Short mmCIF file of C-alpha atoms in Angstrom, two decimals:
data_model
loop_
_atom_site.label_atom_id
_atom_site.label_comp_id
_atom_site.label_asym_id
_atom_site.label_seq_id
_atom_site.Cartn_x
_atom_site.Cartn_y
_atom_site.Cartn_z
CA UNK F 15 91.31 179.90 68.45
CA UNK F 16 89.72 176.50 67.93
CA UNK F 17 92.90 174.88 66.52
CA UNK F 18 94.82 176.06 69.59
CA UNK F 19 92.24 174.48 71.92
CA UNK F 20 92.35 171.22 69.95
CA UNK F 21 96.15 171.16 70.12
CA UNK F 22 96.07 171.80 73.86
CA UNK F 23 93.48 169.04 74.40
CA UNK F 24 95.54 166.59 72.34
CA UNK F 25 98.67 167.45 74.29
CA UNK F 26 96.88 166.85 77.61
CA UNK F 27 95.44 163.53 76.43
CA UNK F 28 98.79 162.35 75.10
CA UNK F 29 100.48 163.31 78.36
CA UNK F 30 97.87 161.42 80.37
CA UNK F 31 98.37 158.30 78.23
CA UNK F 32 102.13 158.45 78.63
CA UNK F 33 101.84 158.88 82.40
CA UNK F 34 99.53 155.84 82.78
CA UNK F 35 101.50 152.73 83.74
CA UNK F 36 101.22 149.80 81.37
CA UNK F 37 99.35 146.86 82.79
CA UNK F 38 101.46 143.86 81.81
CA UNK F 39 100.54 140.30 82.70
CA UNK F 40 102.69 138.73 85.42
CA UNK F 41 101.19 135.40 86.43
CA UNK F 42 102.97 133.61 89.28
CA UNK F 43 103.28 129.83 89.29
CA UNK F 44 104.78 127.43 91.82
CA UNK F 45 105.98 124.43 89.82
CA UNK F 46 107.53 121.10 90.89
CA UNK F 47 111.27 120.99 90.19
CA UNK F 48 111.03 117.24 89.62
CA UNK F 49 109.01 117.88 86.43
CA UNK F 50 111.99 119.82 85.05
CA UNK F 51 114.51 117.15 86.06
CA UNK F 52 112.34 114.49 84.38
CA UNK F 53 112.25 116.30 81.01
CA UNK F 54 114.07 114.41 78.21
CA UNK F 55 115.97 117.64 77.48
CA UNK F 56 117.16 117.77 81.11
CA UNK F 57 118.46 114.22 80.84
CA UNK F 58 120.45 115.31 77.76
CA UNK F 59 121.76 118.64 79.07
CA UNK F 60 122.29 118.06 82.80
CA UNK F 61 125.19 115.96 84.07
CA UNK F 62 123.68 112.87 85.72
CA UNK F 63 126.41 112.91 88.38
CA UNK F 64 125.47 116.47 89.39
CA UNK F 65 122.71 117.16 91.94
CA UNK F 66 120.29 119.97 92.76
CA UNK F 67 118.68 120.36 96.19
CA UNK F 68 115.97 122.86 97.00
CA UNK F 69 116.03 124.61 100.38
CA UNK F 70 114.46 122.29 102.94
CA UNK F 71 115.12 119.19 100.85
CA UNK F 72 117.17 116.39 102.43
CA UNK F 73 120.73 116.35 101.06
CA UNK F 74 123.65 113.98 101.37
CA UNK F 75 126.40 115.12 103.71
CA UNK F 76 127.74 118.48 102.52
CA UNK F 77 131.52 118.18 102.50
CA UNK F 78 132.23 121.78 101.50
CA UNK F 79 130.16 124.89 100.80
CA UNK F 80 131.54 127.19 98.15
CA UNK F 81 130.20 130.45 96.72
CA UNK F 82 126.54 131.25 96.20
CA UNK F 83 125.17 132.14 92.82
CA UNK F 84 122.06 133.35 91.03
CA UNK F 85 120.71 132.31 87.67
CA UNK F 86 117.97 134.47 86.14
CA UNK F 87 116.68 132.97 82.90
CA UNK F 88 113.90 133.92 80.54
CA UNK F 89 112.30 132.15 77.62
CA UNK F 90 109.96 133.19 74.86
CA UNK F 91 106.44 132.27 75.94
CA UNK F 92 104.84 132.72 72.52
CA UNK F 93 103.31 129.46 71.31
CA UNK F 94 103.95 127.70 74.64
CA UNK F 95 101.71 127.16 77.62
CA UNK F 96 102.82 129.08 80.70
CA UNK F 97 103.73 125.78 82.35
CA UNK F 98 105.92 124.68 79.42
CA UNK F 99 107.62 128.08 79.40
CA UNK F 100 108.25 127.74 83.15
CA UNK F 101 109.87 124.33 82.70
CA UNK F 102 112.11 125.63 79.87
CA UNK F 103 113.19 128.69 81.86
CA UNK F 104 113.87 126.55 84.94
CA UNK F 105 115.94 124.09 82.89
CA UNK F 106 117.97 126.96 81.51
CA UNK F 107 118.54 128.29 85.05
CA UNK F 108 119.65 124.84 86.26
CA UNK F 109 122.08 124.46 83.35
CA UNK F 110 123.62 127.85 84.18
CA UNK F 111 123.94 126.97 87.88
CA UNK F 112 125.49 123.61 87.02
CA UNK F 113 128.00 125.14 84.61
CA UNK F 114 129.15 127.73 87.14
CA UNK F 115 129.28 125.17 89.96
CA UNK F 116 131.49 122.87 87.91
CA UNK F 117 134.00 125.67 87.30
CA UNK F 118 134.25 126.00 91.10
CA UNK F 119 134.77 122.27 91.62
CA UNK F 120 131.29 121.61 93.01
CA UNK F 121 129.15 118.54 92.31
CA UNK F 122 125.87 120.01 93.57
CA UNK F 123 123.88 123.16 94.19
CA UNK F 124 122.21 123.14 97.60
CA UNK F 125 119.73 125.39 99.43
CA UNK F 126 118.17 126.50 96.15
CA UNK F 127 115.47 129.15 96.53
CA UNK F 128 113.46 131.07 93.99
CA UNK F 129 114.84 134.58 93.70
CA UNK F 130 112.43 136.42 91.41
CA UNK F 131 113.05 140.18 91.65
CA UNK F 132 115.41 139.39 94.58
CA UNK F 133 112.50 138.04 96.64
CA UNK F 134 113.43 134.68 98.19
CA UNK F 135 110.80 131.94 98.17
CA UNK F 136 111.84 128.60 99.64
CA UNK F 137 110.12 125.27 99.05
CA UNK F 138 111.49 121.73 99.33
CA UNK F 139 109.62 120.74 96.12
CA UNK F 140 108.70 123.78 94.01
CA UNK F 141 110.24 126.77 92.27
CA UNK F 142 108.61 130.09 91.44
CA UNK F 143 108.00 131.13 87.84
CA UNK F 144 106.47 134.28 86.36
CA UNK F 145 104.74 134.32 82.98
CA UNK F 146 103.98 137.46 81.05
CA UNK F 147 102.30 137.96 77.71
CA UNK F 148 105.53 137.18 75.82
CA UNK F 149 108.28 136.26 78.30
CA UNK F 150 108.46 133.59 81.01
CA UNK F 151 111.11 133.90 83.73
CA UNK F 152 112.70 131.88 86.53
CA UNK F 153 115.38 133.09 88.93
CA UNK F 154 117.13 130.63 91.23
CA UNK F 155 119.70 131.24 93.95
CA UNK F 156 121.76 128.50 95.54
CA UNK F 157 125.04 127.51 97.11
CA UNK F 158 127.65 125.58 95.12
CA UNK F 159 128.80 122.62 97.17
CA UNK F 160 130.69 119.37 97.27
CA UNK F 161 128.42 116.64 98.61
CA UNK F 162 129.18 113.05 99.54
CA UNK F 163 128.37 110.53 96.79
#
């Protein structure tokens, strides 16, 4: 009888543990986009004739608006500060937006908003980043456009 009670107790405990949601770290940061654009790696990987404009930021005259797009990028946060991970993920998101925009004939991405978990956050200076225990992520949404030089 005792082994049956022990087995039942273990089954209940195991079921309770499996039903408990995991508490993962998800720290939100608002970071200046200019810090990303000033990175030496950004100067190497981003086309210097291409432009990025956050929502609310003053832009040159928009000659043509094309499609909108989203870039959701993650980076390994192990061994990096959250802030460094945010900058790397944001740079990766900008590269992806730039590459897609160029295929559409655009020379800029305008009205960029943070789009983490499809929640729009607009700022004329900052982007939203989320850092977990292992992964850091940035999602950006913007409109591909042709702007005046």
